Coordinates of C-alpha atoms in Angstrom, one line a residue:
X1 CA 0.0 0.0 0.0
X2 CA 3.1 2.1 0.6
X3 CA 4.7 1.9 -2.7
X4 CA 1.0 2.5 -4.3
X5 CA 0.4 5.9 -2.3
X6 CA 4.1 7.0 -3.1
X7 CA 3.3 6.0 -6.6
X8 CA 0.6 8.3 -7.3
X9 CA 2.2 10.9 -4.8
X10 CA 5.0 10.6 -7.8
X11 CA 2.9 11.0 -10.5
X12 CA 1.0 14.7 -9.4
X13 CA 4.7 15.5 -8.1
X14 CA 5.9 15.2 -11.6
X15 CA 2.6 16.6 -13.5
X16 CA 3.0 19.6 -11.2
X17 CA 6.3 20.0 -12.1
X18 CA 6.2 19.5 -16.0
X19 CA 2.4 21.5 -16.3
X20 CA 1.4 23.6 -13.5
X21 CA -1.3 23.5 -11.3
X22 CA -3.4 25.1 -13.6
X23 CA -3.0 22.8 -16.3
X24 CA -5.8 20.0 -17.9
X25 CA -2.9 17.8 -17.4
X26 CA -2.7 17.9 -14.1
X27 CA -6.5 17.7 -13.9
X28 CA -6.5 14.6 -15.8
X29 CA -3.9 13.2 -13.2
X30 CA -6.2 14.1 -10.6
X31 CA -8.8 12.3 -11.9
X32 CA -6.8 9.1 -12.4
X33 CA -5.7 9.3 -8.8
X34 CA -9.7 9.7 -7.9
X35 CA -10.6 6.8 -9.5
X36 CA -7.4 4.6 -8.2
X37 CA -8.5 6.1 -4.5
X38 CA -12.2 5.4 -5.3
X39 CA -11.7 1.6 -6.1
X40 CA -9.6 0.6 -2.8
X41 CA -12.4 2.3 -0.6
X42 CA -10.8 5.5 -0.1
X43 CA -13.8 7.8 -1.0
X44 CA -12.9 11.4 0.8
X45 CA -9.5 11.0 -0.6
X46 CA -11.4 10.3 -4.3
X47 CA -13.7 13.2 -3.7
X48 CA -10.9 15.4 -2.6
X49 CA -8.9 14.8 -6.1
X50 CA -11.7 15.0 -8.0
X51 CA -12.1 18.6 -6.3
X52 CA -8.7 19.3 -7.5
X53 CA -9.1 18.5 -10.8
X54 CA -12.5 20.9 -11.0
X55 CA -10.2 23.5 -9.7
X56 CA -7.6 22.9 -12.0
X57 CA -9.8 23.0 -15.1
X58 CA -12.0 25.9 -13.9
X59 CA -8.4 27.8 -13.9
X60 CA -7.8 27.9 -17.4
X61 CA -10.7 27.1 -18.9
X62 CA -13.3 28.9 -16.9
X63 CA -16.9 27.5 -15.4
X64 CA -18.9 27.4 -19.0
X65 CA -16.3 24.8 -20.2
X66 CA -17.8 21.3 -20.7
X67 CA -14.7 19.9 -18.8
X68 CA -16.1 21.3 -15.6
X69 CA -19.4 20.0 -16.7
X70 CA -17.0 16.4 -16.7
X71 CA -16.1 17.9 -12.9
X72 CA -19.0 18.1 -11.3
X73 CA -20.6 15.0 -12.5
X74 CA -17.7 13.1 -11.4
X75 CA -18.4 14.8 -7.9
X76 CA -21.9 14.1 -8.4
X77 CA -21.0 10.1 -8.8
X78 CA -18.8 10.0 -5.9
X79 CA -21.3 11.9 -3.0
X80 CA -23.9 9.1 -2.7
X81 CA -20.8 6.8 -2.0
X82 CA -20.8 9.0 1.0
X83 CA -24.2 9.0 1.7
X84 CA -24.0 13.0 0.6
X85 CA -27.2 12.6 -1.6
X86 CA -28.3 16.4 -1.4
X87 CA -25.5 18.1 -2.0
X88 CA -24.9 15.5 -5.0
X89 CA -28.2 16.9 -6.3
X90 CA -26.8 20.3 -6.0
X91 CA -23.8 19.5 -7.9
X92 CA -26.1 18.1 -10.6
X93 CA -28.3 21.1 -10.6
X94 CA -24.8 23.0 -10.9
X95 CA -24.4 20.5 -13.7
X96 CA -27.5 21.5 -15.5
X97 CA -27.2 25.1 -15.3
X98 CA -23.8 25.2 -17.0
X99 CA -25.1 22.9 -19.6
X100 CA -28.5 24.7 -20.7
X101 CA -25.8 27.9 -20.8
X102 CA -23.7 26.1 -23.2
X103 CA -26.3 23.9 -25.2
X104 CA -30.0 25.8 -24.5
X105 CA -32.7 24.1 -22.8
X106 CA -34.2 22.7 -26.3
X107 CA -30.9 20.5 -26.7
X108 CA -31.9 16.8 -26.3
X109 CA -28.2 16.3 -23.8
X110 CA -29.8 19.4 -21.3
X111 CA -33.1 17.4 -21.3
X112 CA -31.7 14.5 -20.5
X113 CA -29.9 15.7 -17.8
X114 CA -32.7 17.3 -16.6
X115 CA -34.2 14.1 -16.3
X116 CA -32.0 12.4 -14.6
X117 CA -31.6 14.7 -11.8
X118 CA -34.8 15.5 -11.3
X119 CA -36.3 11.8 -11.5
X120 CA -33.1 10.8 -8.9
X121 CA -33.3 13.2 -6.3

């Protein structure tokens, strides 16, 4: 377990290091670390990478980006794993409202959305 944490501890290390902290890159690294942290039961560490990774893209690529959109719904996946069901329907509500900016309500992908967090929630 040791040489797994200092493993991904390397990777950010040198993705901070080559990109910046405000780079998609290191977002991306974020996320992989997330999911490796998600699937050995480690959810708060999981949610707080994936938090990263938001930050990171909403850095460069600002909050209408569909990569944040990406963000959020990650975060939105992870909460229930905490029990943390409203505030996952607040991310997804956060989810929608940058998507009908981007697409429009009449888009078939905002509608579906839509859907989805209204029906779960």
């Amino acid at each position: 377990m040791l040489a797994y944490s200092l493993g991904m501890s390397t990777m950010l290390y040198i993705c901070h290091f080559t990109c910046g902290l405000s780079h998609p890159n290191s977002a991306v690294t974020y996320i992989d670390v997330a999911m490796m942290e998600e699937r050995t039961g480690n959810v708060n560490f999981a949610l707080n990478y994936l938090h990263e990774a938001l930050k990171c893209n909403k850095r460069p690529l600002g909050v209408g980006h569909i990569q944040i959109v990406v963000g959020y719904h990650a975060i939105v996946i992870a909460l229930p794993l905490m029990a943390a069901y409203s505030l996952s329907a607040r991310h997804e509500q956060t989810t929608l409202r940058i998507l009908q900016a981007m697409l429009r309500s009449e888009d078939l992908r905002t509608q579906a959305i839509g859907g989805i967090t209204f029906n779960n929630f």
